[in-house]
Short mmCIF file of C-alpha atoms and ligand atoms in Angstrom, two decimals:
data_model
loop_
_atom_site.label_atom_id
_atom_site.label_comp_id
_atom_site.label_asym_id
_atom_site.label_seq_id
_atom_site.Cartn_x
_atom_site.Cartn_y
_atom_site.Cartn_z
CA MET A 17 104.32 115.05 70.89
CA ILE A 18 107.56 116.82 71.59
CA PRO A 19 110.58 115.05 70.13
CA ASN A 20 113.53 114.11 72.30
CA LEU A 21 116.35 116.36 71.37
CA VAL A 22 119.89 115.17 71.49
CA VAL A 23 121.91 118.21 72.31
CA GLU A 24 125.37 118.26 70.82
CA PRO A 25 128.13 119.13 73.29
CA ASP A 26 129.12 122.76 73.04
CA SER A 27 132.51 122.32 71.40
CA ALA A 28 133.67 125.85 72.22
CA ALA A 29 132.99 125.23 75.90
CA ALA A 30 134.52 121.77 75.72
CA ASP A 31 137.75 123.08 74.21
CA ALA A 32 138.11 125.98 76.62
CA PRO A 33 141.19 125.60 78.84
CA PRO A 34 140.65 125.06 82.58
CA PRO A 35 139.85 126.56 84.98
CA ARG A 36 136.33 126.91 83.78
CA PRO A 37 134.41 129.83 85.27
CA ALA A 38 131.98 128.66 87.90
CA ARG A 39 128.91 130.48 86.57
CA ALA A 40 129.69 130.79 82.88
CA THR A 41 126.36 129.23 81.96
CA HIS A 42 122.87 129.30 83.41
CA ARG A 43 122.89 126.74 86.20
CA LEU A 44 120.60 126.20 89.15
CA TRP A 45 123.64 125.55 91.35
CA GLY A 46 127.37 126.32 91.34
CA GLY A 47 128.13 128.91 94.02
CA ARG A 48 130.19 126.54 96.12
CA PHE A 49 132.27 125.30 93.18
CA ALA A 50 135.51 126.94 92.17
CA THR A 51 135.22 125.51 88.67
CA GLY A 52 132.36 124.22 86.57
CA PRO A 53 131.77 120.55 85.91
CA ALA A 54 134.00 118.63 83.51
CA PRO A 55 132.54 118.17 80.04
CA GLU A 56 132.60 114.43 80.65
CA LEU A 57 130.30 114.90 83.64
CA ASP A 58 128.11 117.35 81.76
CA ALA A 59 127.64 114.84 78.97
CA LEU A 60 126.68 112.10 81.42
CA ASN A 61 124.60 114.22 83.74
CA ARG A 62 122.59 116.15 81.19
CA SER A 63 119.05 114.84 80.88
CA ILE A 64 117.51 117.51 78.65
CA GLY A 65 117.53 115.07 75.70
CA ILE A 66 115.08 112.89 77.62
CA ASP A 67 113.15 115.26 79.86
CA LEU A 68 112.50 118.20 77.51
CA ARG A 69 109.04 116.81 76.89
CA LEU A 70 108.15 117.47 80.52
CA TRP A 71 108.11 121.21 79.85
CA PRO A 72 104.33 121.72 79.70
CA PHE A 73 104.03 120.06 83.11
CA ASP A 74 106.99 121.89 84.61
CA VAL A 75 105.51 125.19 83.44
CA ARG A 76 102.15 124.25 84.91
CA LEU A 77 103.53 123.30 88.30
CA SER A 78 105.79 126.36 88.31
CA LYS A 79 102.82 128.63 87.78
CA ALA A 80 101.01 126.92 90.64
CA TRP A 81 104.14 127.31 92.75
CA ALA A 82 104.27 131.03 92.03
CA VAL A 83 100.68 131.34 93.26
CA ALA A 84 101.51 129.26 96.34
CA LEU A 85 104.48 131.52 97.11
CA TRP A 86 102.25 134.60 96.86
CA HIS A 87 99.68 132.93 99.10
CA ALA A 88 102.44 132.18 101.61
CA GLY A 89 103.50 135.83 101.60
CA VAL A 90 106.86 135.06 99.98
CA LEU A 91 106.10 136.83 96.72
CA THR A 92 104.17 140.01 96.17
CA LEU A 93 101.19 139.84 93.87
CA GLU A 94 103.20 141.74 91.25
CA GLU A 95 106.09 139.29 91.45
CA SER A 96 103.83 136.27 91.30
CA THR A 97 101.86 137.57 88.33
CA ALA A 98 105.08 138.59 86.56
CA ILE A 99 106.34 135.03 86.97
CA GLU A 100 103.04 133.59 85.75
CA HIS A 101 103.04 135.85 82.69
CA GLY A 102 106.69 135.03 82.09
CA LEU A 103 106.01 131.31 82.27
CA ASP A 104 103.19 131.70 79.74
CA THR A 105 105.65 133.32 77.36
CA VAL A 106 108.21 130.59 78.05
CA ALA A 107 105.54 128.03 77.19
CA GLU A 108 104.78 129.88 73.97
CA ARG A 109 108.46 129.84 73.05
CA LEU A 110 108.83 126.14 73.82
CA GLY A 111 105.58 125.35 72.04
CA GLY A 112 106.93 127.26 69.07
CA GLY A 113 109.95 124.99 68.87
CA GLU A 114 112.54 126.81 71.00
CA THR A 115 115.41 124.37 71.41
CA PRO A 116 117.70 123.93 74.40
CA VAL A 117 121.30 125.14 74.42
CA ALA A 118 124.17 122.87 75.35
CA SER A 119 124.38 124.19 78.88
CA ASP A 120 120.75 123.42 79.74
CA GLU A 121 121.25 120.57 82.15
CA ASP A 122 117.63 119.55 82.25
CA VAL A 123 114.15 120.84 81.50
CA HIS A 124 113.99 122.70 84.82
CA THR A 125 117.20 124.58 84.05
CA LEU A 126 115.97 125.37 80.56
CA ILE A 127 112.70 126.84 81.82
CA ASP A 128 114.52 128.80 84.50
CA ARG A 129 116.91 130.25 81.91
CA LEU A 130 114.09 131.21 79.55
CA LEU A 131 112.15 132.75 82.44
CA HIS A 132 115.19 134.87 83.30
CA GLU A 133 115.39 135.96 79.68
CA GLU A 134 111.74 136.98 79.79
CA ILE A 135 111.36 138.71 83.17
CA GLY A 136 114.87 139.22 84.50
CA ASP A 137 115.91 138.83 88.11
CA VAL A 138 112.48 138.32 89.62
CA ALA A 139 112.63 134.86 88.01
CA SER A 140 115.20 133.93 90.64
CA LYS A 141 112.51 134.12 93.32
CA LEU A 142 110.50 131.25 91.83
CA HIS A 143 112.85 128.58 93.14
CA THR A 144 112.22 129.63 96.74
CA GLY A 145 111.31 126.66 98.91
CA ARG A 146 111.32 124.13 96.12
CA SER A 147 113.88 121.78 94.67
CA ARG A 148 114.22 119.98 91.40
CA ASN A 149 113.64 116.86 93.48
CA ASP A 150 110.00 117.65 94.26
CA GLN A 151 109.68 119.42 90.91
CA VAL A 152 110.71 116.48 88.72
CA ALA A 153 108.63 114.05 90.76
CA THR A 154 105.60 116.31 90.27
CA ALA A 155 106.18 116.87 86.56
CA THR A 156 106.70 113.15 85.93
CA ARG A 157 103.49 112.34 87.79
CA LEU A 158 101.55 114.87 85.72
CA TRP A 159 103.04 113.40 82.56
CA ALA A 160 102.19 109.87 83.68
CA MET A 161 98.56 110.78 84.45
CA GLU A 162 98.14 112.22 80.99
CA ALA A 163 99.88 109.20 79.44
CA CYS A 164 97.40 106.91 81.21
CA THR A 165 94.47 108.74 79.61
CA THR A 166 96.09 108.53 76.17
CA LEU A 167 96.89 104.84 76.62
CA ASP A 168 93.34 104.11 77.74
CA THR A 169 91.99 105.71 74.57
CA ALA A 170 94.35 103.70 72.36
CA VAL A 171 93.55 100.42 74.13
CA ARG A 172 89.84 101.08 73.81
CA ALA A 173 90.19 101.69 70.08
CA LEU A 174 91.71 98.23 69.73
CA GLN A 175 89.00 96.70 71.92
CA ARG A 176 86.32 98.36 69.81
CA THR A 177 87.82 96.80 66.69
CA MET A 178 87.92 93.40 68.40
CA LEU A 179 84.29 93.77 69.36
CA ASP A 180 83.27 94.76 65.82
CA ARG A 181 85.16 91.82 64.40
CA ALA A 182 83.69 89.42 66.95
CA VAL A 183 80.15 90.53 66.02
CA GLU A 184 80.98 90.17 62.34
CA LEU A 185 82.18 86.57 62.85
CA GLY A 186 78.63 85.62 63.87
CA ALA A 187 78.11 81.86 63.90
CA THR A 188 81.53 81.00 62.41
CA LEU A 189 83.11 77.99 64.11
CA MET A 190 86.79 77.29 64.56
CA PRO A 191 88.95 74.96 66.62
CA SER A 192 90.16 76.08 70.01
CA TYR A 193 93.60 74.88 71.05
CA THR A 194 95.38 73.68 74.12
CA HIS A 195 99.08 72.81 73.79
CA LEU A 196 98.56 74.10 70.23
CA GLN A 197 96.68 70.87 69.56
CA ARG A 198 93.09 71.00 68.33
CA ALA A 199 90.94 70.83 71.43
CA GLN A 200 87.24 71.71 71.07
CA PRO A 201 85.15 73.69 68.60
CA VAL A 202 84.31 77.26 69.59
CA LEU A 203 82.64 80.26 68.02
CA ALA A 204 85.35 82.30 66.30
CA SER A 205 83.87 85.35 68.05
CA HIS A 206 84.64 83.65 71.36
CA TRP A 207 88.29 83.33 70.34
CA MET A 208 88.34 87.00 69.26
CA LEU A 209 86.92 88.11 72.59
CA SER A 210 89.45 86.00 74.47
CA HIS A 211 91.83 88.80 73.52
CA PHE A 212 89.40 91.52 74.60
CA TRP A 213 89.28 90.76 78.33
CA PRO A 214 93.03 90.87 78.98
CA LEU A 215 92.93 94.42 77.60
CA ASP A 216 90.05 95.19 79.94
CA ARG A 217 92.30 94.17 82.85
CA ASP A 218 95.12 96.25 81.36
CA ARG A 219 92.85 99.29 81.39
CA ALA A 220 92.11 98.68 85.06
CA ARG A 221 95.84 98.47 85.77
CA ILE A 222 96.48 101.67 83.81
CA GLU A 223 93.78 103.36 85.85
CA GLY A 224 95.47 102.08 89.00
CA ALA A 225 98.80 103.48 87.85
CA SER A 226 97.13 106.83 87.20
CA ARG A 227 95.76 106.82 90.75
CA ALA A 228 99.22 105.98 92.09
CA ALA A 229 100.61 108.94 90.15
CA GLY A 230 97.89 111.24 91.48
CA VAL A 231 99.62 112.04 94.76
CA LEU A 232 101.31 115.44 94.91
CA PRO A 233 104.96 115.60 96.02
CA LEU A 234 105.38 119.36 95.41
CA GLY A 235 106.06 121.16 98.66
CA SER A 236 108.49 118.50 99.86
CA GLY A 237 111.52 120.59 98.93
CA ALA A 238 114.76 118.68 98.44
CA VAL A 239 113.95 116.15 101.15
CA ALA A 240 112.90 117.70 104.46
CA GLY A 241 109.83 119.66 103.39
CA CYS A 242 109.16 123.33 102.72
CA ALA A 243 110.11 126.02 105.25
CA PHE A 244 107.57 128.52 103.92
CA PRO A 245 103.88 128.32 104.80
CA ILE A 246 102.72 127.25 101.36
CA SER A 247 99.31 125.63 101.01
CA ARG A 248 99.88 122.19 99.59
CA VAL A 249 96.13 121.67 99.44
CA LEU A 250 95.89 124.66 97.13
CA LEU A 251 98.65 123.18 94.97
CA GLN A 252 96.89 119.82 94.94
CA GLY A 253 93.60 121.25 93.77
CA SER A 254 95.20 123.52 91.27
CA LEU A 255 97.29 120.78 89.68
CA GLY A 256 94.56 118.14 89.76
CA PHE A 257 96.08 115.65 92.16
CA ALA A 258 93.79 113.42 94.20
CA GLY A 259 96.00 113.40 97.28
CA LEU A 260 99.05 114.77 99.05
CA SER A 261 102.24 112.92 99.90
CA ARG A 262 102.53 112.49 103.65
CA ASN A 263 106.31 112.27 104.00
CA SER A 264 108.74 114.53 102.20
CA ILE A 265 111.59 112.00 102.25
CA ASP A 266 109.36 109.39 100.64
CA ALA A 267 107.81 111.94 98.27
CA VAL A 268 111.04 112.85 96.48
CA SER A 269 112.16 109.26 96.03
CA ASP A 270 108.87 107.46 95.40
CA ARG A 271 108.80 106.02 91.89
CA ASP A 272 106.22 103.32 92.62
CA PHE A 273 103.86 104.97 90.17
CA VAL A 274 106.47 104.58 87.41
CA ALA A 275 106.92 100.92 88.30
CA GLU A 276 103.15 100.45 88.31
CA LEU A 277 102.70 102.07 84.93
CA LEU A 278 105.62 100.06 83.56
CA PHE A 279 104.06 96.86 84.86
CA ALA A 280 100.68 97.83 83.38
CA THR A 281 102.25 98.58 80.00
CA THR A 282 104.38 95.43 80.12
CA MET A 283 101.27 93.33 80.68
CA LEU A 284 99.58 95.22 77.86
CA ALA A 285 102.56 94.55 75.61
CA THR A 286 102.46 90.90 76.63
CA HIS A 287 98.81 90.66 75.67
CA LEU A 288 99.44 92.37 72.35
CA SER A 289 102.31 89.98 71.77
CA ARG A 290 100.04 86.99 72.31
CA LEU A 291 97.35 88.39 70.03
CA ALA A 292 100.04 89.04 67.44
CA GLU A 293 101.31 85.48 67.78
CA ASP A 294 97.80 84.04 67.26
CA LEU A 295 97.25 86.18 64.18
CA ILE A 296 100.67 85.48 62.70
CA LEU A 297 100.07 81.77 63.15
CA PHE A 298 96.52 81.97 61.80
CA GLY A 299 97.79 83.95 58.82
CA SER A 300 100.24 81.26 57.79
CA SER A 301 99.30 79.14 54.76
CA GLU A 302 99.15 76.11 57.06
CA PHE A 303 96.33 77.61 59.13
CA GLY A 304 94.89 80.09 56.64
CA PHE A 305 92.25 81.33 59.12
CA VAL A 306 93.01 84.96 58.31
CA GLN A 307 94.35 86.83 55.32
CA PHE A 308 96.28 90.04 55.93
CA GLY A 309 95.57 93.23 53.99
CA ASP A 310 97.89 95.59 52.17
CA SER A 311 98.21 98.49 54.59
CA PHE A 312 99.79 96.70 57.52
CA THR A 313 101.99 94.15 55.77
CA THR A 314 105.25 94.46 53.87
CA GLY A 315 106.90 92.64 50.99
CA SER A 316 110.24 90.94 50.60
CA SER A 317 113.13 92.45 48.65
CA MET A 318 113.86 89.01 47.21
CA MET A 319 110.77 86.83 47.26
CA PRO A 320 108.07 88.49 45.17
CA GLN A 321 105.27 86.39 46.62
CA LYS A 322 105.81 87.44 50.23
CA ARG A 323 103.40 89.33 52.44
CA ASN A 324 104.81 89.74 55.92
CA PRO A 325 102.82 90.78 59.00
CA ASP A 326 105.49 93.22 60.22
CA ALA A 327 103.22 95.26 62.48
CA LEU A 328 102.33 92.13 64.42
CA GLU A 329 105.92 90.93 64.58
CA ILE A 330 107.10 94.28 65.89
CA ALA A 331 104.23 94.24 68.39
CA ARG A 332 105.42 90.81 69.55
CA GLY A 333 109.01 92.03 69.77
CA SER A 334 107.98 95.12 71.73
CA GLY A 335 106.93 92.93 74.61
CA ALA A 336 110.61 92.26 75.25
CA ARG A 337 111.43 96.00 75.11
CA LEU A 338 108.83 96.84 77.71
CA LEU A 339 109.88 94.01 79.96
CA GLY A 340 113.40 95.46 79.76
CA ASP A 341 112.08 98.89 80.75
CA LEU A 342 110.25 97.44 83.75
CA VAL A 343 113.26 95.45 84.91
CA ALA A 344 115.57 98.45 84.43
CA LEU A 345 113.35 100.63 86.66
CA LEU A 346 112.93 97.98 89.35
CA GLY A 347 116.68 97.41 89.31
CA THR A 348 117.28 101.15 89.63
CA ILE A 349 115.09 101.64 92.68
CA LYS A 350 115.71 98.46 94.63
CA GLY A 351 118.97 99.40 96.30
CA LEU A 352 118.58 103.16 96.69
CA PRO A 353 119.09 104.79 100.07
CA THR A 354 116.26 107.05 101.24
CA GLY A 355 115.73 110.42 99.63
CA TYR A 356 116.44 111.51 96.09
CA ASN A 357 119.38 109.94 94.26
CA LYS A 358 120.50 110.81 90.75
CA ASP A 359 119.95 107.22 89.64
CA LEU A 360 116.29 108.23 89.56
CA GLN A 361 116.91 110.50 86.60
CA ASP A 362 116.79 107.38 84.42
CA ASP A 363 113.21 106.56 85.43
CA LYS A 364 111.99 108.74 82.59
CA ARG A 365 114.03 106.94 79.95
CA ALA A 366 112.20 103.69 80.77
CA LEU A 367 108.82 105.32 81.28
CA PHE A 368 108.82 107.33 78.06
CA ASP A 369 110.13 104.40 76.03
CA ALA A 370 107.41 102.08 77.30
CA VAL A 371 104.56 104.53 76.72
CA ASP A 372 105.89 105.72 73.35
CA THR A 373 106.28 102.14 72.18
CA MET A 374 102.74 101.21 73.17
CA LEU A 375 101.34 104.31 71.49
CA LEU A 376 103.05 103.23 68.27
CA VAL A 377 102.16 99.56 68.55
CA LEU A 378 98.49 99.88 69.56
CA PRO A 379 97.24 101.73 66.44
CA ALA A 380 99.25 99.42 64.17
CA VAL A 381 97.77 96.30 65.75
CA THR A 382 94.32 97.89 65.60
CA GLY A 383 94.82 98.66 61.92
CA THR A 384 96.06 95.15 61.15
CA LEU A 385 93.09 93.58 62.87
CA ALA A 386 90.58 95.92 61.26
CA GLU A 387 91.99 95.22 57.82
CA LEU A 388 92.50 91.46 57.83
CA ALA A 389 89.94 89.12 56.29
CA PHE A 390 88.69 86.08 58.19
CA ARG A 391 88.35 82.87 56.25
CA PRO A 392 85.43 80.99 57.83
CA GLU A 393 85.72 78.09 55.39
CA ARG A 394 89.30 77.43 56.52
CA MET A 395 88.30 77.68 60.18
CA LYS A 396 85.46 75.24 59.64
CA GLY A 397 87.72 72.99 57.59
CA ALA A 398 90.05 72.65 60.56
CA LEU A 399 87.34 71.10 62.71
CA ALA A 400 87.49 67.33 63.13
CA SER A 401 85.06 64.98 64.84
CA SER A 402 87.77 63.87 67.28
CA MET A 403 87.39 67.36 68.80
CA MET A 404 83.94 66.24 69.97
CA ALA A 405 85.39 63.36 72.03
CA THR A 406 84.45 65.19 75.23
CA ASP A 407 80.88 65.58 73.95
CA LEU A 408 80.85 61.86 73.30
CA ALA A 409 81.87 61.19 76.88
CA ASP A 410 79.20 63.68 78.06
CA TYR A 411 76.66 61.68 75.98
CA LEU A 412 77.41 58.63 78.12
CA VAL A 413 77.39 60.70 81.31
CA GLU A 414 73.88 61.88 80.44
CA LYS A 415 72.92 58.19 80.29
CA GLY A 416 74.17 57.65 83.83
CA VAL A 417 77.73 56.47 83.11
CA SER A 418 80.49 57.89 85.32
CA PHE A 419 82.75 60.36 83.56
CA ARG A 420 85.79 58.16 84.17
CA ASP A 421 84.20 55.13 82.46
CA ALA A 422 82.90 57.33 79.66
CA HIS A 423 86.37 58.81 79.15
CA ALA A 424 87.87 55.31 78.87
CA ALA A 425 85.22 54.13 76.39
CA VAL A 426 85.70 57.17 74.15
CA GLY A 427 89.48 56.78 74.45
CA LYS A 428 89.11 53.31 72.97
CA LEU A 429 87.13 54.70 70.04
CA VAL A 430 89.71 57.42 69.44
CA ARG A 431 92.47 54.82 69.36
CA GLU A 432 90.49 52.71 66.90
CA ALA A 433 89.91 55.72 64.63
CA GLU A 434 93.59 56.59 64.82
CA GLU A 435 94.58 53.02 63.87
CA LYS A 436 92.15 52.99 60.98
CA ARG A 437 93.27 56.52 60.02
CA CYS A 438 89.69 57.71 59.93
CA GLU A 439 87.55 60.19 61.77
CA LEU A 440 85.43 59.29 64.81
CA ASN A 441 82.26 59.97 62.87
CA THR A 442 83.19 57.52 60.11
CA LEU A 443 83.58 54.56 62.48
CA PRO A 444 80.72 52.06 62.10
CA PHE A 445 78.04 52.06 64.79
CA GLU A 446 79.23 48.59 65.83
CA SER A 447 82.47 50.11 67.09
CA PHE A 448 80.51 52.46 69.36
CA ALA A 449 78.28 49.66 70.55
CA SER A 450 81.24 47.51 71.51
CA ALA A 451 82.98 50.45 73.23
CA HIS A 452 79.98 50.93 75.55
CA VAL A 453 76.53 49.42 75.80
CA HIS A 454 74.92 52.81 76.32
CA PHE A 455 75.88 54.09 72.86
CA GLU A 456 72.77 54.21 70.67
CA ARG A 457 72.16 55.19 67.07
CA ASP A 458 71.78 58.89 67.99
CA VAL A 459 75.45 58.93 69.05
CA PHE A 460 76.44 60.56 65.76
CA ASP A 461 74.51 63.70 66.75
CA ALA A 462 76.94 64.10 69.62
CA LEU A 463 79.74 64.40 67.07
CA SER A 464 78.34 67.60 65.57
CA ALA A 465 80.53 70.68 66.13
CA VAL A 466 77.51 72.99 66.07
CA ARG A 467 75.85 70.93 68.77
CA SER A 468 79.05 70.84 70.80
CA VAL A 469 79.17 74.62 70.80
CA GLU A 470 75.46 75.02 71.47
CA ARG A 471 75.70 72.89 74.61
CA ARG A 472 78.17 75.30 76.25
CA GLU A 473 75.80 77.96 77.47
CA ALA A 474 77.12 78.28 81.01
CA ASP A 475 78.30 81.87 81.60
CA GLY A 476 81.64 82.53 79.95
CA GLY A 477 81.29 79.56 77.60
CA THR A 478 81.21 79.44 73.82
CA GLY A 479 77.46 78.79 73.48
CA PRO A 480 75.79 81.35 71.20
CA GLY A 481 73.67 82.78 74.03
CA ALA A 482 76.65 83.00 76.38
CA VAL A 483 78.68 84.75 73.68
CA ARG A 484 75.82 87.18 73.07
CA SER A 485 75.86 88.20 76.72
CA GLN A 486 79.65 88.32 76.61
CA ILE A 487 79.39 90.78 73.74
CA ASP A 488 76.93 92.88 75.74
CA ALA A 489 79.30 92.88 78.71
CA ALA A 490 82.21 93.83 76.47
CA ARG A 491 80.22 96.70 75.01
CA ALA A 492 79.30 97.91 78.48
CA SER A 493 82.92 97.80 79.62
CA LEU A 494 83.89 100.04 76.71
CA ALA A 495 81.32 102.59 77.76
CA GLU A 496 82.79 102.78 81.26
CA LYS A 497 85.32 105.50 81.57
CA TRP A 498 87.30 106.23 84.65
CA ASP A 499 87.23 109.74 85.92
CA SER A 500 90.45 111.37 84.83
CA THR A 501 89.29 114.94 85.28
CA ARG A 502 91.86 117.32 86.60
CA GLY A 503 91.42 119.96 89.26
CA ASN A 504 90.77 123.56 88.46
CA GLU A 505 93.82 125.55 87.75
CA LEU A 506 94.11 128.44 90.18
CA ARG A 507 95.52 131.47 88.51
CA LEU A 508 96.28 135.00 89.47
CA VAL A 509 96.63 135.94 85.83
CA THR A 510 93.44 136.32 83.85
CA PRO A 511 93.97 134.30 80.67
N1 LIG B 18 117.08 115.91 86.03
C1 LIG B 18 116.84 115.44 87.35
C2 LIG B 18 116.00 114.18 87.31
O1 LIG B 18 115.38 113.95 86.33
C3 LIG B 18 116.15 116.49 88.14
C4 LIG B 18 116.40 116.39 89.60
C5 LIG B 18 117.76 116.84 89.90
N2 LIG B 18 118.00 116.83 91.30
C6 LIG B 18 119.21 116.99 91.81
N3 LIG B 18 119.31 116.91 93.08
N4 LIG B 18 120.27 117.16 91.07
O2 LIG B 18 115.93 113.43 88.26
#
C-alpha cells in the first residue's frame, strides 16, 4: 500500500515576493493567468497527499489513452509507444518511492511532470482530448474495483473463522437474548453463524459497488465529450470496465459508486461493531462465555489484572468513523450543480479512509475471534428452565389447547416460580396440574433445554439438523466468488 504523503509547503516559493511567475512550476493549466495561485490556495487545493496512491491506476489509464490517441490518428505510433514506455518508467520511479514535490497539485500533475522528465515534449501530447475530470473519475473507479476485491477477501477470511468456530462449538448450548434478557436456548454455533450471514450480505453489497464502479467515464473530456475519434470500447476492454458511461456530463460528476461502496463498508462496519459488542459483553466476568487470548488484547498501565479487548472496541468505534465518511460524501454530492465541481476532490478522502479502516479492522477482528476460547460450561450455566416457557406452552398446544390459553397458564406458573424464587422445573407437579388440566407428569421433559433446541428443526432454526444444513450453506457461500476479472490490457509496447 502506498502511504499518503503530506507534502510540506515549499517555503522558498511561499516567501517569494509577488508577482509570482505564471508557469514557474509544472502545472496542467496557467496560460490565462498573469500570476500563479496564492500559497493559501495551493495549500487548500493540493490533493497529492490524498490521491498519490491512485498513481498505478492513472498510469494504466494513461497508457490506454495513448493507445486510443494513436488509434484515433492523433498520435503517431512512435509518439504513442514513446509515451507508453515513458509511463512504464514513471511507474518504476513511483514504485521505487519517488516522492512528489511541493508544486505537484495532484497525482495527475505529478505523473505528467515525471513523464516530461522522461520523454520531453512529446509528453505534452498525452493530454489531448482528455481532462483530469474524466481521468480522476476513471482512476478512482479502478481503485474502487480493486478495493472491492481486497475487501471481499478480508471479509471471507473472517467468515471462514466464524464457520470454523461454529463447527467447533458442536452441541454446545447457550441462551439467546431478546432485549438482552434471556430468551430461549440455542446452539452456540447458531449464535456464531448469526454473525456470518450479515457479512454474506455485505459481500453482495461490495460486489454491487464494484459493478457500479465498472462503468468507464474516460473519453468524456472535461464535460462535453471527446472531440477526437477515440474508441471508447477499446478503452473499456483494455481497462477492464464492464460498461461505458452514456452521458459525458453525468460521467464526470457521477460518484454514486463511491456512495455505494461507502454504504457497503458502513454496513460492514456496523456488523463488525455488533459482533464486537457481543464478544465484549460475553467476555465480561459477568457473562464469561468467552475468554480472550493474549495477541489481540492489551493490559492496563495501572490495574495489573486487566485484559482489555481493544481490537473489538476499536472495531466498534470504527463504525462511527465509516458512518461519518458516508454522510460526508452524501453531503458533498447532494447539492452539486451538474458537471464536475472541485468539491468532488474530497470523495477520495472519505473513500480511502473507509476502505483503509476496514482493511485494518477485519484482520484484527478475525484474529481476536480465532484466538478466543469459548467456555461451554458458562454458556450452559446461563440456561434456566424459565427459558423453556414457550416449550411449555407448545406442550399444551400439542394437547389441543389454544396458544393464548397455554400462554396464560404458563404465565401463571412463571409468576409462581418468581414468587417462590425458584426455577420452573423445581415447582411441584401440583402447581402444573392446577395451572392447566392438560399438564401431565411428562411435563418436566418439556423443560429440557436440549429438547427445546432439538424441536426447532424448521429451516433457519437452531435444531441440530437445521444448523448442519446452515453450515453447509455457509460453506457453499464461501466457495462462491464473483467474477472480478479485468479486461485484457491492449498495448502497443511489447512488455
Ligand atoms: N484532483 C482533482 C480531483 O481529485 C482532479 C480533477 C481536477 N479537475 C479540475 N477541473 N480542476 O477531483
